[in-house]
PDB file of C-alpha atoms in Angstrom:
ATOM      1  CA  UNK A   1       0.000   0.000   0.000  1.00  0.00           C
ATOM      2  CA  UNK A   2       0.853   3.646   0.355  1.00  0.00           C
ATOM      3  CA  UNK A   3       1.355   3.582   4.138  1.00  0.00           C
ATOM      4  CA  UNK A   4       4.879   4.419   5.343  1.00  0.00           C
ATOM      5  CA  UNK A   5       6.238   2.631   8.414  1.00  0.00           C
ATOM      6  CA  UNK A   6       8.924   4.874   9.913  1.00  0.00           C
ATOM      7  CA  UNK A   7      10.924   2.158  11.697  1.00  0.00           C
ATOM      8  CA  UNK A   8      10.825  -0.387   8.851  1.00  0.00           C
ATOM      9  CA  UNK A   9      14.203  -1.965   8.098  1.00  0.00           C
ATOM     10  CA  UNK A  10      15.307  -1.056   4.554  1.00  0.00           C
ATOM     11  CA  UNK A  11      18.753  -1.598   3.092  1.00  0.00           C
ATOM     12  CA  UNK A  12      20.347  -0.675  -0.187  1.00  0.00           C
ATOM     13  CA  UNK A  13      22.718  -3.124  -1.792  1.00  0.00           C
ATOM     14  CA  UNK A  14      24.745  -2.854  -4.978  1.00  0.00           C
ATOM     15  CA  UNK A  15      22.979  -4.514  -7.907  1.00  0.00           C
ATOM     16  CA  UNK A  16      24.519  -7.804  -8.998  1.00  0.00           C
ATOM     17  CA  UNK A  17      24.569 -10.443 -11.718  1.00  0.00           C
ATOM     18  CA  UNK A  18      24.294 -14.223 -11.532  1.00  0.00           C
ATOM     19  CA  UNK A  19      25.291 -16.378 -14.503  1.00  0.00           C
ATOM     20  CA  UNK A  20      24.779 -20.050 -15.190  1.00  0.00           C
ATOM     21  CA  UNK A  21      27.570 -21.075 -17.571  1.00  0.00           C
ATOM     22  CA  UNK A  22      27.248 -23.871 -20.123  1.00  0.00           C
ATOM     23  CA  UNK A  23      30.347 -24.885 -22.079  1.00  0.00           C
ATOM     24  CA  UNK A  24      30.488 -26.023 -25.711  1.00  0.00           C
ATOM     25  CA  UNK A  25      30.230 -29.664 -24.615  1.00  0.00           C
ATOM     26  CA  UNK A  26      26.913 -28.984 -22.885  1.00  0.00           C
ATOM     27  CA  UNK A  27      28.171 -29.221 -19.295  1.00  0.00           C
ATOM     28  CA  UNK A  28      27.322 -26.579 -16.718  1.00  0.00           C
ATOM     29  CA  UNK A  29      30.140 -24.958 -14.755  1.00  0.00           C
ATOM     30  CA  UNK A  30      29.378 -23.997 -11.167  1.00  0.00           C
ATOM     31  CA  UNK A  31      31.489 -23.328  -8.104  1.00  0.00           C
ATOM     32  CA  UNK A  32      31.729 -25.390  -4.937  1.00  0.00           C
ATOM     33  CA  UNK A  33      32.627 -22.879  -2.271  1.00  0.00           C
ATOM     34  CA  UNK A  34      32.284 -21.679   1.281  1.00  0.00           C
ATOM     35  CA  UNK A  35      30.715 -18.334   2.095  1.00  0.00           C
ATOM     36  CA  UNK A  36      30.559 -16.574   5.450  1.00  0.00           C
ATOM     37  CA  UNK A  37      26.766 -16.766   5.666  1.00  0.00           C
ATOM     38  CA  UNK A  38      26.487 -20.473   4.853  1.00  0.00           C
ATOM     39  CA  UNK A  39      26.801 -23.434   7.207  1.00  0.00           C
ATOM     40  CA  UNK A  40      29.166 -25.342   4.930  1.00  0.00           C
ATOM     41  CA  UNK A  41      30.310 -25.781   1.340  1.00  0.00           C
ATOM     42  CA  UNK A  42      27.646 -25.153  -1.287  1.00  0.00           C
ATOM     43  CA  UNK A  43      27.269 -24.934  -5.032  1.00  0.00           C
ATOM     44  CA  UNK A  44      27.021 -21.488  -6.598  1.00  0.00           C
ATOM     45  CA  UNK A  45      26.590 -19.976 -10.021  1.00  0.00           C
ATOM     46  CA  UNK A  46      29.058 -17.349 -11.188  1.00  0.00           C
ATOM     47  CA  UNK A  47      28.240 -13.875  -9.956  1.00  0.00           C
ATOM     48  CA  UNK A  48      29.362 -10.469  -8.844  1.00  0.00           C
ATOM     49  CA  UNK A  49      28.510  -6.842  -8.366  1.00  0.00           C
ATOM     50  CA  UNK A  50      27.703  -4.458 -11.211  1.00  0.00           C
ATOM     51  CA  UNK A  51      30.244  -1.643 -11.389  1.00  0.00           C
ATOM     52  CA  UNK A  52      28.827   1.923 -11.644  1.00  0.00           C
ATOM     53  CA  UNK A  53      29.831   2.294 -15.323  1.00  0.00           C
ATOM     54  CA  UNK A  54      28.509  -1.136 -16.434  1.00  0.00           C
ATOM     55  CA  UNK A  55      25.277  -2.520 -17.762  1.00  0.00           C
ATOM     56  CA  UNK A  56      24.238  -5.836 -16.219  1.00  0.00           C
ATOM     57  CA  UNK A  57      25.302  -7.717 -19.372  1.00  0.00           C
ATOM     58  CA  UNK A  58      28.712  -6.028 -19.359  1.00  0.00           C
ATOM     59  CA  UNK A  59      29.153  -7.049 -15.715  1.00  0.00           C
ATOM     60  CA  UNK A  60      28.139 -10.640 -16.502  1.00  0.00           C
ATOM     61  CA  UNK A  61      30.668 -10.843 -19.347  1.00  0.00           C
ATOM     62  CA  UNK A  62      33.402  -9.343 -17.148  1.00  0.00           C
ATOM     63  CA  UNK A  63      32.670 -11.785 -14.327  1.00  0.00           C
ATOM     64  CA  UNK A  64      32.805 -14.741 -16.743  1.00  0.00           C
ATOM     65  CA  UNK A  65      36.217 -13.623 -17.953  1.00  0.00           C
ATOM     66  CA  UNK A  66      37.545 -12.778 -14.456  1.00  0.00           C
ATOM     67  CA  UNK A  67      36.326 -15.856 -12.634  1.00  0.00           C
ATOM     68  CA  UNK A  68      36.660 -18.576 -15.284  1.00  0.00           C
ATOM     69  CA  UNK A  69      38.784 -17.054 -18.105  1.00  0.00           C
ATOM     70  CA  UNK A  70      35.890 -17.805 -20.471  1.00  0.00           C
ATOM     71  CA  UNK A  71      33.906 -15.905 -23.068  1.00  0.00           C
ATOM     72  CA  UNK A  72      30.501 -16.761 -24.474  1.00  0.00           C
ATOM     73  CA  UNK A  73      28.907 -15.847 -27.814  1.00  0.00           C
ATOM     74  CA  UNK A  74      25.396 -16.712 -26.623  1.00  0.00           C
ATOM     75  CA  UNK A  75      23.806 -14.757 -23.770  1.00  0.00           C
ATOM     76  CA  UNK A  76      20.227 -15.006 -22.542  1.00  0.00           C
ATOM     77  CA  UNK A  77      18.820 -12.540 -20.023  1.00  0.00           C
ATOM     78  CA  UNK A  78      16.649 -14.598 -17.670  1.00  0.00           C
ATOM     79  CA  UNK A  79      15.217 -11.649 -15.771  1.00  0.00           C
ATOM     80  CA  UNK A  80      16.020  -8.972 -13.218  1.00  0.00           C
ATOM     81  CA  UNK A  81      14.640  -9.479  -9.724  1.00  0.00           C
ATOM     82  CA  UNK A  82      14.463  -7.545  -6.460  1.00  0.00           C
ATOM     83  CA  UNK A  83      16.469  -9.544  -3.909  1.00  0.00           C
ATOM     84  CA  UNK A  84      14.433  -8.656  -0.812  1.00  0.00           C
ATOM     85  CA  UNK A  85      10.988  -7.390  -1.844  1.00  0.00           C
ATOM     86  CA  UNK A  86      10.011  -5.940   1.545  1.00  0.00           C
ATOM     87  CA  UNK A  87      13.466  -4.817   2.631  1.00  0.00           C
ATOM     88  CA  UNK A  88      15.277  -3.469  -0.448  1.00  0.00           C
ATOM     89  CA  UNK A  89      18.434  -5.395  -1.118  1.00  0.00           C
ATOM     90  CA  UNK A  90      19.100  -4.261  -4.675  1.00  0.00           C
ATOM     91  CA  UNK A  91      18.432  -6.213  -7.847  1.00  0.00           C
ATOM     92  CA  UNK A  92      20.027  -9.294  -9.384  1.00  0.00           C
ATOM     93  CA  UNK A  93      20.108  -9.738 -13.168  1.00  0.00           C
ATOM     94  CA  UNK A  94      20.248 -13.413 -14.118  1.00  0.00           C
ATOM     95  CA  UNK A  95      21.855 -14.747 -17.288  1.00  0.00           C
ATOM     96  CA  UNK A  96      22.541 -17.975 -19.130  1.00  0.00           C
ATOM     97  CA  UNK A  97      25.888 -18.001 -20.970  1.00  0.00           C
ATOM     98  CA  UNK A  98      26.061 -20.833 -23.521  1.00  0.00           C
ATOM     99  CA  UNK A  99      28.861 -22.195 -25.725  1.00  0.00           C
ATOM    100  CA  UNK A 100      31.449 -20.806 -23.300  1.00  0.00           C
ATOM    101  CA  UNK A 101      35.080 -21.300 -24.295  1.00  0.00           C
ATOM    102  CA  UNK A 102      38.474 -20.345 -22.899  1.00  0.00           C
ATOM    103  CA  UNK A 103      40.028 -17.028 -23.773  1.00  0.00           C
ATOM    104  CA  UNK A 104      43.678 -16.010 -23.816  1.00  0.00           C
ATOM    105  CA  UNK A 105      42.875 -12.969 -21.685  1.00  0.00           C
ATOM    106  CA  UNK A 106      43.283 -13.629 -17.955  1.00  0.00           C
ATOM    107  CA  UNK A 107      41.902 -11.009 -15.608  1.00  0.00           C
ATOM    108  CA  UNK A 108      42.418 -10.907 -11.852  1.00  0.00           C
ATOM    109  CA  UNK A 109      39.796 -12.653  -9.742  1.00  0.00           C
ATOM    110  CA  UNK A 110      39.605 -10.888  -6.371  1.00  0.00           C
ATOM    111  CA  UNK A 111      37.307 -13.366  -4.594  1.00  0.00           C
ATOM    112  CA  UNK A 112      38.678 -14.015  -1.089  1.00  0.00           C
ATOM    113  CA  UNK A 113      36.931 -17.306  -0.432  1.00  0.00           C
ATOM    114  CA  UNK A 114      38.289 -20.645  -1.670  1.00  0.00           C
ATOM    115  CA  UNK A 115      36.318 -22.428  -4.367  1.00  0.00           C
ATOM    116  CA  UNK A 116      36.607 -25.033  -7.081  1.00  0.00           C
ATOM    117  CA  UNK A 117      34.875 -25.473 -10.427  1.00  0.00           C
ATOM    118  CA  UNK A 118      32.414 -28.360 -10.781  1.00  0.00           C
ATOM    119  CA  UNK A 119      31.130 -29.637 -14.158  1.00  0.00           C
ATOM    120  CA  UNK A 120      27.547 -30.908 -14.172  1.00  0.00           C
ATOM    121  CA  UNK A 121      25.367 -32.459 -16.853  1.00  0.00           C
ATOM    122  CA  UNK A 122      21.850 -31.018 -17.183  1.00  0.00           C
ATOM    123  CA  UNK A 123      20.458 -33.996 -15.216  1.00  0.00           C
ATOM    124  CA  UNK A 124      23.060 -33.568 -12.478  1.00  0.00           C
ATOM    125  CA  UNK A 125      22.343 -29.829 -12.278  1.00  0.00           C
ATOM    126  CA  UNK A 126      18.613 -30.444 -11.873  1.00  0.00           C
ATOM    127  CA  UNK A 127      19.345 -33.003  -9.144  1.00  0.00           C
ATOM    128  CA  UNK A 128      21.628 -30.575  -7.280  1.00  0.00           C
ATOM    129  CA  UNK A 129      18.924 -27.890  -7.383  1.00  0.00           C
ATOM    130  CA  UNK A 130      16.282 -30.305  -6.064  1.00  0.00           C
ATOM    131  CA  UNK A 131      18.544 -31.582  -3.270  1.00  0.00           C
ATOM    132  CA  UNK A 132      19.230 -28.025  -2.028  1.00  0.00           C
ATOM    133  CA  UNK A 133      22.958 -28.056  -2.790  1.00  0.00           C
ATOM    134  CA  UNK A 134      22.947 -24.432  -3.946  1.00  0.00           C
ATOM    135  CA  UNK A 135      23.531 -22.377  -0.816  1.00  0.00           C
ATOM    136  CA  UNK A 136      21.644 -19.236  -1.752  1.00  0.00           C
ATOM    137  CA  UNK A 137      18.171 -18.935  -3.234  1.00  0.00           C
ATOM    138  CA  UNK A 138      19.397 -16.522  -5.950  1.00  0.00           C
ATOM    139  CA  UNK A 139      21.894 -19.136  -7.158  1.00  0.00           C
ATOM    140  CA  UNK A 140      19.301 -21.914  -7.154  1.00  0.00           C
ATOM    141  CA  UNK A 141      16.768 -19.685  -8.912  1.00  0.00           C
ATOM    142  CA  UNK A 142      19.232 -18.665 -11.633  1.00  0.00           C
ATOM    143  CA  UNK A 143      20.104 -22.307 -12.323  1.00  0.00           C
ATOM    144  CA  UNK A 144      16.452 -23.418 -12.281  1.00  0.00           C
ATOM    145  CA  UNK A 145      15.246 -20.610 -14.549  1.00  0.00           C
ATOM    146  CA  UNK A 146      18.093 -21.355 -16.975  1.00  0.00           C
ATOM    147  CA  UNK A 147      17.121 -25.033 -17.130  1.00  0.00           C
ATOM    148  CA  UNK A 148      13.481 -24.050 -17.734  1.00  0.00           C
ATOM    149  CA  UNK A 149      14.625 -21.721 -20.520  1.00  0.00           C
ATOM    150  CA  UNK A 150      16.655 -24.491 -22.180  1.00  0.00           C
ATOM    151  CA  UNK A 151      13.703 -26.906 -21.962  1.00  0.00           C
ATOM    152  CA  UNK A 152      11.388 -24.294 -23.494  1.00  0.00           C
ATOM    153  CA  UNK A 153      13.892 -23.782 -26.361  1.00  0.00           C
ATOM    154  CA  UNK A 154      13.976 -27.539 -27.003  1.00  0.00           C
ATOM    155  CA  UNK A 155      10.179 -27.804 -26.941  1.00  0.00           C
ATOM    156  CA  UNK A 156       9.807 -24.863 -29.355  1.00  0.00           C
ATOM    157  CA  UNK A 157      12.263 -26.398 -31.828  1.00  0.00           C
ATOM    158  CA  UNK A 158      10.383 -29.728 -32.053  1.00  0.00           C
TER     159      UNK A 158
END
């Protein structure tokens, strides 16, 4: 409604991107990592903050190059979502990057937390989503929406 609650908690957060990466062989590349707010290791899609001079797509492409030394010719915007509808939290723009391949350009990845890259088939990715192995709802949602998008593409082409 239009009512203002003076002592309502509201926070602003820098807008971010999340990217599910699919390589040329059809495997998905995700991270297994620890984060401060999680109870243990979890799977995560690629992601990062949008710099002030960047569009969300530019940030997604930069993050792909920084974190995995990959580029992708095929990008699908899966949507932009408010991260905490009643509290603020910024927005996350979700992408699917397909046909990803290595690049000779290596940028510096400044992530402080240890992580490793995990390759998953589409069936394995779906299983990991359904067994709650993605530690943050934004990561799980990006992966799930990307899989739905791919299934819709397949259905439309038949």
